[in-house]
């Protein structure tokens, strides 16, 4: 998919105030510092559509971007950063969970995880939350440029094994990406494009 336009539309903390248009929507979420802003900028080929390297937790809003005039990319707040209180650390903000429960336009979520790290409970819990609420999602492994091919393969296998040993009967779809080396961009956009085409065919 070629990105012809990528426009910021609205930021808010209330799912009811998200755009009304019935366009397919994809939400990006993960721990702070996982590389979400960099990934969004890579996908859209914009240097600073999503802000990068801000103070963790600064972007505590639901941010809608309209892409090519016919789908929404949603940048959700990072979870699990160290500076929040203990209580909010493991609970996801209500407006974020509301978003997943109520947002009809949401087609699929992308849960970002740093490929260098062993599976973290907060990510696994968040995936369980999505699964329990029948929200389709893919895992996006980030920062693949930091590891060699063999370690990437091993870490992905460990992650999938952890999911299959847990609550998952089937491994979620996954992508391997690097924003600094432009890895995984085509695959991710092709995946979105494919779903979009289906969406528009069905809504005709
Ligand atoms: P966010 O908090 O999830 O939005 O993460 P950012 O996109 O701001 O990235 C956090 C840090 O990781 C920054 O220092 C980025 O330069 C770095 N980073 C993000 N993506 C990559 C990547 O693909 N490769 C490498 N090596 N560093 C990355």
PDB file of C-alpha atoms and ligand atoms in Angstrom:
ATOM      1  CA  UNK A   1       0.000   0.000   0.000  1.00  0.00           C
ATOM      2  CA  UNK A   2       1.292   3.395  -0.918  1.00  0.00           C
ATOM      3  CA  UNK A   3       0.753   6.074   1.737  1.00  0.00           C
ATOM      4  CA  UNK A   4      -0.630   9.078  -0.098  1.00  0.00           C
ATOM      5  CA  UNK A   5      -1.813  11.003   2.928  1.00  0.00           C
ATOM      6  CA  UNK A   6      -1.544  10.744   6.706  1.00  0.00           C
ATOM      7  CA  UNK A   7      -3.415  13.378   8.637  1.00  0.00           C
ATOM      8  CA  UNK A   8      -3.866  13.934  12.329  1.00  0.00           C
ATOM      9  CA  UNK A   9      -7.605  14.114  13.105  1.00  0.00           C
ATOM     10  CA  UNK A  10      -8.236  14.241  16.845  1.00  0.00           C
ATOM     11  CA  UNK A  11      -6.836  13.334  20.276  1.00  0.00           C
ATOM     12  CA  UNK A  12      -9.126  12.585  23.148  1.00  0.00           C
ATOM     13  CA  UNK A  13      -9.683  10.428  26.183  1.00  0.00           C
ATOM     14  CA  UNK A  14     -13.292   9.545  25.445  1.00  0.00           C
ATOM     15  CA  UNK A  15     -14.224   6.829  22.985  1.00  0.00           C
ATOM     16  CA  UNK A  16     -17.556   8.579  22.369  1.00  0.00           C
ATOM     17  CA  UNK A  17     -15.663  11.510  20.891  1.00  0.00           C
ATOM     18  CA  UNK A  18     -13.668   9.439  18.414  1.00  0.00           C
ATOM     19  CA  UNK A  19     -14.451  10.103  14.725  1.00  0.00           C
ATOM     20  CA  UNK A  20     -17.876   8.928  13.573  1.00  0.00           C
ATOM     21  CA  UNK A  21     -16.929   7.881  10.079  1.00  0.00           C
ATOM     22  CA  UNK A  22     -17.420   4.177   9.427  1.00  0.00           C
ATOM     23  CA  UNK A  23     -13.848   3.569   8.269  1.00  0.00           C
ATOM     24  CA  UNK A  24     -11.762   0.530   9.201  1.00  0.00           C
ATOM     25  CA  UNK A  25      -9.496   1.299  12.120  1.00  0.00           C
ATOM     26  CA  UNK A  26      -6.269  -0.219  13.467  1.00  0.00           C
ATOM     27  CA  UNK A  27      -4.967   0.489  16.959  1.00  0.00           C
ATOM     28  CA  UNK A  28      -1.313   0.410  17.998  1.00  0.00           C
ATOM     29  CA  UNK A  29      -0.470  -0.212  21.627  1.00  0.00           C
ATOM     30  CA  UNK A  30       2.443  -1.416  23.749  1.00  0.00           C
ATOM     31  CA  UNK A  31       4.690  -0.566  26.665  1.00  0.00           C
ATOM     32  CA  UNK A  32       6.212   2.878  26.644  1.00  0.00           C
ATOM     33  CA  UNK A  33       9.505   2.971  24.768  1.00  0.00           C
ATOM     34  CA  UNK A  34       8.663  -0.152  22.759  1.00  0.00           C
ATOM     35  CA  UNK A  35       9.087   1.863  19.559  1.00  0.00           C
ATOM     36  CA  UNK A  36       5.429   2.639  18.794  1.00  0.00           C
ATOM     37  CA  UNK A  37       5.929   6.217  17.624  1.00  0.00           C
ATOM     38  CA  UNK A  38       8.874   5.171  15.473  1.00  0.00           C
ATOM     39  CA  UNK A  39       6.811   2.361  13.948  1.00  0.00           C
ATOM     40  CA  UNK A  40       3.904   4.684  13.149  1.00  0.00           C
ATOM     41  CA  UNK A  41       6.295   7.156  11.548  1.00  0.00           C
ATOM     42  CA  UNK A  42       7.927   4.371   9.549  1.00  0.00           C
ATOM     43  CA  UNK A  43       4.576   3.023   8.338  1.00  0.00           C
ATOM     44  CA  UNK A  44       3.332   6.435   7.286  1.00  0.00           C
ATOM     45  CA  UNK A  45       6.718   7.695   6.047  1.00  0.00           C
ATOM     46  CA  UNK A  46       6.303  10.793   8.174  1.00  0.00           C
ATOM     47  CA  UNK A  47       9.128  11.974  10.417  1.00  0.00           C
ATOM     48  CA  UNK A  48       7.028  12.993  13.359  1.00  0.00           C
ATOM     49  CA  UNK A  49       3.386  12.066  12.828  1.00  0.00           C
ATOM     50  CA  UNK A  50       3.593  10.314  16.165  1.00  0.00           C
ATOM     51  CA  UNK A  51       5.970  11.950  18.578  1.00  0.00           C
ATOM     52  CA  UNK A  52       9.054   9.908  19.382  1.00  0.00           C
ATOM     53  CA  UNK A  53      11.185   9.646  22.478  1.00  0.00           C
ATOM     54  CA  UNK A  54       8.971  11.845  24.603  1.00  0.00           C
ATOM     55  CA  UNK A  55       8.916  11.373  28.333  1.00  0.00           C
ATOM     56  CA  UNK A  56       7.301   7.961  28.900  1.00  0.00           C
ATOM     57  CA  UNK A  57       3.589   8.260  29.361  1.00  0.00           C
ATOM     58  CA  UNK A  58       3.350  11.732  27.932  1.00  0.00           C
ATOM     59  CA  UNK A  59       0.978  10.797  25.156  1.00  0.00           C
ATOM     60  CA  UNK A  60      -1.890   9.662  27.338  1.00  0.00           C
ATOM     61  CA  UNK A  61      -4.566  10.052  24.699  1.00  0.00           C
ATOM     62  CA  UNK A  62      -6.346   8.196  21.928  1.00  0.00           C
ATOM     63  CA  UNK A  63      -4.862   9.730  18.767  1.00  0.00           C
ATOM     64  CA  UNK A  64      -6.615   9.286  15.428  1.00  0.00           C
ATOM     65  CA  UNK A  65      -4.780   9.639  12.121  1.00  0.00           C
ATOM     66  CA  UNK A  66      -6.580   9.296   8.813  1.00  0.00           C
ATOM     67  CA  UNK A  67      -4.554   7.433   6.222  1.00  0.00           C
ATOM     68  CA  UNK A  68      -5.198   7.750   2.479  1.00  0.00           C
ATOM     69  CA  UNK A  69      -8.581   9.206   3.367  1.00  0.00           C
ATOM     70  CA  UNK A  70     -10.021   5.728   3.920  1.00  0.00           C
ATOM     71  CA  UNK A  71      -8.730   4.176   7.126  1.00  0.00           C
ATOM     72  CA  UNK A  72      -7.725   5.236  10.613  1.00  0.00           C
ATOM     73  CA  UNK A  73      -4.497   4.502  12.373  1.00  0.00           C
ATOM     74  CA  UNK A  74      -4.926   4.919  16.123  1.00  0.00           C
ATOM     75  CA  UNK A  75      -2.031   5.625  18.437  1.00  0.00           C
ATOM     76  CA  UNK A  76      -2.988   4.564  21.950  1.00  0.00           C
ATOM     77  CA  UNK A  77      -1.155   5.457  25.167  1.00  0.00           C
ATOM     78  CA  UNK A  78       1.774   3.262  26.131  1.00  0.00           C
ATOM     79  CA  UNK A  79       1.155   1.124  29.188  1.00  0.00           C
ATOM     80  CA  UNK A  80       3.294  -0.105  32.023  1.00  0.00           C
ATOM     81  CA  UNK A  81       5.870   2.612  32.368  1.00  0.00           C
ATOM     82  CA  UNK A  82       7.684   3.006  35.651  1.00  0.00           C
ATOM     83  CA  UNK A  83       6.532   6.463  36.673  1.00  0.00           C
ATOM     84  CA  UNK A  84       2.868   5.666  37.137  1.00  0.00           C
ATOM     85  CA  UNK A  85       1.535   4.658  40.511  1.00  0.00           C
ATOM     86  CA  UNK A  86       1.657   1.007  41.444  1.00  0.00           C
ATOM     87  CA  UNK A  87      -2.070   0.749  41.119  1.00  0.00           C
ATOM     88  CA  UNK A  88      -2.323   2.095  37.600  1.00  0.00           C
ATOM     89  CA  UNK A  89       0.765   0.225  36.507  1.00  0.00           C
ATOM     90  CA  UNK A  90      -0.986  -3.056  35.933  1.00  0.00           C
ATOM     91  CA  UNK A  91      -4.452  -1.819  35.222  1.00  0.00           C
ATOM     92  CA  UNK A  92      -5.025  -0.354  31.826  1.00  0.00           C
ATOM     93  CA  UNK A  93      -6.577   3.096  31.714  1.00  0.00           C
ATOM     94  CA  UNK A  94     -10.361   2.900  31.632  1.00  0.00           C
ATOM     95  CA  UNK A  95     -10.647   4.949  28.491  1.00  0.00           C
ATOM     96  CA  UNK A  96      -8.288   2.546  26.758  1.00  0.00           C
ATOM     97  CA  UNK A  97     -10.273  -0.521  27.812  1.00  0.00           C
ATOM     98  CA  UNK A  98     -13.463   1.369  26.897  1.00  0.00           C
ATOM     99  CA  UNK A  99     -11.975   2.011  23.502  1.00  0.00           C
ATOM    100  CA  UNK A 100     -11.448  -1.709  22.910  1.00  0.00           C
ATOM    101  CA  UNK A 101     -14.868  -2.648  24.237  1.00  0.00           C
ATOM    102  CA  UNK A 102     -16.877   0.015  22.478  1.00  0.00           C
ATOM    103  CA  UNK A 103     -15.128   1.077  19.315  1.00  0.00           C
ATOM    104  CA  UNK A 104     -17.144  -0.512  16.514  1.00  0.00           C
ATOM    105  CA  UNK A 105     -14.814   0.666  13.752  1.00  0.00           C
ATOM    106  CA  UNK A 106     -11.868  -1.198  15.267  1.00  0.00           C
ATOM    107  CA  UNK A 107     -10.872  -3.983  12.910  1.00  0.00           C
ATOM    108  CA  UNK A 108      -7.664  -5.107  14.521  1.00  0.00           C
ATOM    109  CA  UNK A 109      -5.110  -4.135  17.142  1.00  0.00           C
ATOM    110  CA  UNK A 110      -1.335  -4.365  16.929  1.00  0.00           C
ATOM    111  CA  UNK A 111       0.368  -5.136  20.229  1.00  0.00           C
ATOM    112  CA  UNK A 112       3.995  -4.095  20.076  1.00  0.00           C
ATOM    113  CA  UNK A 113       6.690  -5.970  21.959  1.00  0.00           C
ATOM    114  CA  UNK A 114      10.439  -5.401  21.971  1.00  0.00           C
ATOM    115  CA  UNK A 115      11.958  -8.453  20.302  1.00  0.00           C
ATOM    116  CA  UNK A 116      14.969  -8.383  22.641  1.00  0.00           C
ATOM    117  CA  UNK A 117      12.997  -9.137  25.780  1.00  0.00           C
ATOM    118  CA  UNK A 118      11.509 -12.289  27.248  1.00  0.00           C
ATOM    119  CA  UNK A 119       7.692 -12.220  27.379  1.00  0.00           C
ATOM    120  CA  UNK A 120       6.551  -9.672  29.982  1.00  0.00           C
ATOM    121  CA  UNK A 121       3.458 -10.298  32.067  1.00  0.00           C
ATOM    122  CA  UNK A 122       1.902  -6.918  31.290  1.00  0.00           C
ATOM    123  CA  UNK A 123       1.953  -7.663  27.552  1.00  0.00           C
ATOM    124  CA  UNK A 124       0.661 -11.194  28.040  1.00  0.00           C
ATOM    125  CA  UNK A 125      -2.114  -9.876  30.299  1.00  0.00           C
ATOM    126  CA  UNK A 126      -3.054  -7.277  27.755  1.00  0.00           C
ATOM    127  CA  UNK A 127      -3.245  -9.883  24.994  1.00  0.00           C
ATOM    128  CA  UNK A 128      -5.408 -12.024  27.264  1.00  0.00           C
ATOM    129  CA  UNK A 129      -7.663  -9.045  27.810  1.00  0.00           C
ATOM    130  CA  UNK A 130      -8.044  -8.585  24.053  1.00  0.00           C
ATOM    131  CA  UNK A 131      -8.674 -12.293  23.545  1.00  0.00           C
ATOM    132  CA  UNK A 132     -11.254 -12.426  26.328  1.00  0.00           C
ATOM    133  CA  UNK A 133     -13.089  -9.567  24.649  1.00  0.00           C
ATOM    134  CA  UNK A 134     -12.813 -11.003  21.140  1.00  0.00           C
ATOM    135  CA  UNK A 135     -10.658  -8.169  19.824  1.00  0.00           C
ATOM    136  CA  UNK A 136      -8.533  -9.434  16.918  1.00  0.00           C
ATOM    137  CA  UNK A 137      -4.867  -8.522  17.230  1.00  0.00           C
ATOM    138  CA  UNK A 138      -1.415  -9.215  15.853  1.00  0.00           C
ATOM    139  CA  UNK A 139       1.886  -9.028  17.680  1.00  0.00           C
ATOM    140  CA  UNK A 140       4.423  -6.623  16.235  1.00  0.00           C
ATOM    141  CA  UNK A 141       7.969  -7.373  17.326  1.00  0.00           C
ATOM    142  CA  UNK A 142       9.994  -4.160  17.265  1.00  0.00           C
ATOM    143  CA  UNK A 143      13.701  -3.247  17.088  1.00  0.00           C
ATOM    144  CA  UNK A 144      14.668  -6.346  15.093  1.00  0.00           C
ATOM    145  CA  UNK A 145      17.810  -4.519  13.894  1.00  0.00           C
ATOM    146  CA  UNK A 146      19.245  -5.003  17.381  1.00  0.00           C
ATOM    147  CA  UNK A 147      19.485  -8.802  17.006  1.00  0.00           C
ATOM    148  CA  UNK A 148      20.873 -11.237  14.479  1.00  0.00           C
ATOM    149  CA  UNK A 149      18.553 -13.459  12.444  1.00  0.00           C
ATOM    150  CA  UNK A 150      19.138 -16.505  14.614  1.00  0.00           C
ATOM    151  CA  UNK A 151      18.305 -14.713  17.856  1.00  0.00           C
ATOM    152  CA  UNK A 152      15.228 -13.141  16.274  1.00  0.00           C
ATOM    153  CA  UNK A 153      13.991 -16.596  15.318  1.00  0.00           C
ATOM    154  CA  UNK A 154      14.731 -17.950  18.788  1.00  0.00           C
ATOM    155  CA  UNK A 155      13.045 -15.063  20.624  1.00  0.00           C
ATOM    156  CA  UNK A 156       9.934 -15.260  18.458  1.00  0.00           C
ATOM    157  CA  UNK A 157       9.739 -19.021  19.053  1.00  0.00           C
ATOM    158  CA  UNK A 158      10.071 -18.479  22.824  1.00  0.00           C
ATOM    159  CA  UNK A 159       7.299 -15.883  22.711  1.00  0.00           C
ATOM    160  CA  UNK A 160       4.917 -18.064  20.709  1.00  0.00           C
ATOM    161  CA  UNK A 161       5.673 -21.024  22.970  1.00  0.00           C
ATOM    162  CA  UNK A 162       4.836 -18.909  26.041  1.00  0.00           C
ATOM    163  CA  UNK A 163       1.485 -17.962  24.490  1.00  0.00           C
ATOM    164  CA  UNK A 164       0.657 -21.542  23.557  1.00  0.00           C
ATOM    165  CA  UNK A 165       1.619 -22.749  27.030  1.00  0.00           C
ATOM    166  CA  UNK A 166      -0.719 -20.096  28.431  1.00  0.00           C
ATOM    167  CA  UNK A 167      -4.273 -19.380  27.418  1.00  0.00           C
ATOM    168  CA  UNK A 168      -3.823 -19.440  23.653  1.00  0.00           C
ATOM    169  CA  UNK A 169      -4.782 -22.406  21.521  1.00  0.00           C
ATOM    170  CA  UNK A 170      -3.505 -20.778  18.405  1.00  0.00           C
ATOM    171  CA  UNK A 171      -0.641 -18.335  18.088  1.00  0.00           C
ATOM    172  CA  UNK A 172      -1.642 -14.831  17.051  1.00  0.00           C
ATOM    173  CA  UNK A 173      -0.410 -13.485  13.761  1.00  0.00           C
ATOM    174  CA  UNK A 174       2.943 -11.718  14.144  1.00  0.00           C
ATOM    175  CA  UNK A 175       5.234  -9.305  12.333  1.00  0.00           C
ATOM    176  CA  UNK A 176       8.942  -8.645  12.755  1.00  0.00           C
ATOM    177  CA  UNK A 177       9.844  -4.992  12.331  1.00  0.00           C
ATOM    178  CA  UNK A 178      12.582  -2.439  12.666  1.00  0.00           C
ATOM    179  CA  UNK A 179      11.813   1.228  12.232  1.00  0.00           C
ATOM    180  CA  UNK A 180      15.450   2.174  11.926  1.00  0.00           C
ATOM    181  CA  UNK A 181      16.074  -0.408   9.160  1.00  0.00           C
ATOM    182  CA  UNK A 182      12.642  -0.169   7.565  1.00  0.00           C
ATOM    183  CA  UNK A 183      11.936  -3.868   8.155  1.00  0.00           C
ATOM    184  CA  UNK A 184       8.394  -5.238   8.107  1.00  0.00           C
ATOM    185  CA  UNK A 185       6.770  -2.136   6.663  1.00  0.00           C
ATOM    186  CA  UNK A 186       5.518  -3.712   3.435  1.00  0.00           C
ATOM    187  CA  UNK A 187       4.174  -6.799   5.214  1.00  0.00           C
ATOM    188  CA  UNK A 188       2.254  -4.776   7.788  1.00  0.00           C
ATOM    189  CA  UNK A 189       0.772  -2.412   5.233  1.00  0.00           C
ATOM    190  CA  UNK A 190      -0.142  -5.307   2.918  1.00  0.00           C
ATOM    191  CA  UNK A 191      -1.929  -6.979   5.825  1.00  0.00           C
ATOM    192  CA  UNK A 192      -3.913  -3.809   6.537  1.00  0.00           C
ATOM    193  CA  UNK A 193      -4.616  -3.274   2.834  1.00  0.00           C
ATOM    194  CA  UNK A 194      -5.951  -6.780   2.512  1.00  0.00           C
ATOM    195  CA  UNK A 195      -8.367  -6.333   5.406  1.00  0.00           C
ATOM    196  CA  UNK A 196      -9.411  -2.913   4.080  1.00  0.00           C
ATOM    197  CA  UNK A 197     -10.258  -4.361   0.683  1.00  0.00           C
ATOM    198  CA  UNK A 198     -12.399  -7.028   2.333  1.00  0.00           C
ATOM    199  CA  UNK A 199     -14.038  -4.376   4.518  1.00  0.00           C
ATOM    200  CA  UNK A 200     -14.997  -2.194   1.554  1.00  0.00           C
ATOM    201  CA  UNK A 201     -16.174  -5.173  -0.493  1.00  0.00           C
ATOM    202  CA  UNK A 202     -18.481  -6.246   2.327  1.00  0.00           C
ATOM    203  CA  UNK A 203     -19.787  -2.752   2.961  1.00  0.00           C
ATOM    204  CA  UNK A 204     -20.777  -2.190  -0.689  1.00  0.00           C
TER     205      UNK A 204
HETATM  206  P1  LIG B   1       7.365   4.721  22.086  1.00  0.00           P
HETATM  207  O1  LIG B   1       7.531   5.262  23.455  1.00  0.00           O
HETATM  208  O2  LIG B   1       6.833   3.315  22.106  1.00  0.00           O
HETATM  209  O3  LIG B   1       6.585   5.599  21.147  1.00  0.00           O
HETATM  210  O4  LIG B   1       8.846   4.532  21.478  1.00  0.00           O
HETATM  211  P2  LIG B   1       9.702   5.472  20.505  1.00  0.00           P
HETATM  212  O5  LIG B   1       9.294   5.250  19.086  1.00  0.00           O
HETATM  213  O6  LIG B   1       9.729   6.864  21.028  1.00  0.00           O
HETATM  214  O7  LIG B   1      11.125   4.751  20.657  1.00  0.00           O
HETATM  215  C1  LIG B   1      11.736   4.585  21.917  1.00  0.00           C
HETATM  216  C2  LIG B   1      13.239   4.472  21.726  1.00  0.00           C
HETATM  217  O8  LIG B   1      13.543   3.316  20.965  1.00  0.00           O
HETATM  218  C3  LIG B   1      13.836   5.643  20.941  1.00  0.00           C
HETATM  219  O9  LIG B   1      15.099   5.930  21.480  1.00  0.00           O
HETATM  220  C4  LIG B   1      13.938   5.113  19.527  1.00  0.00           C
HETATM  221  O10 LIG B   1      14.968   5.728  18.787  1.00  0.00           O
HETATM  222  C5  LIG B   1      14.231   3.643  19.767  1.00  0.00           C
HETATM  223  N1  LIG B   1      13.715   2.813  18.670  1.00  0.00           N
HETATM  224  C6  LIG B   1      12.445   2.781  18.223  1.00  0.00           C
HETATM  225  N2  LIG B   1      12.318   1.907  17.210  1.00  0.00           N
HETATM  226  C7  LIG B   1      13.544   1.385  16.996  1.00  0.00           C
HETATM  227  C8  LIG B   1      14.080   0.420  16.060  1.00  0.00           C
HETATM  228  O11 LIG B   1      13.398  -0.160  15.206  1.00  0.00           O
HETATM  229  N3  LIG B   1      15.406   0.120  16.195  1.00  0.00           N
HETATM  230  C9  LIG B   1      16.200   0.705  17.120  1.00  0.00           C
HETATM  231  N4  LIG B   1      17.482   0.330  17.161  1.00  0.00           N
HETATM  232  N5  LIG B   1      15.746   1.614  18.000  1.00  0.00           N
HETATM  233  C10 LIG B   1      14.444   1.950  17.940  1.00  0.00           C
END
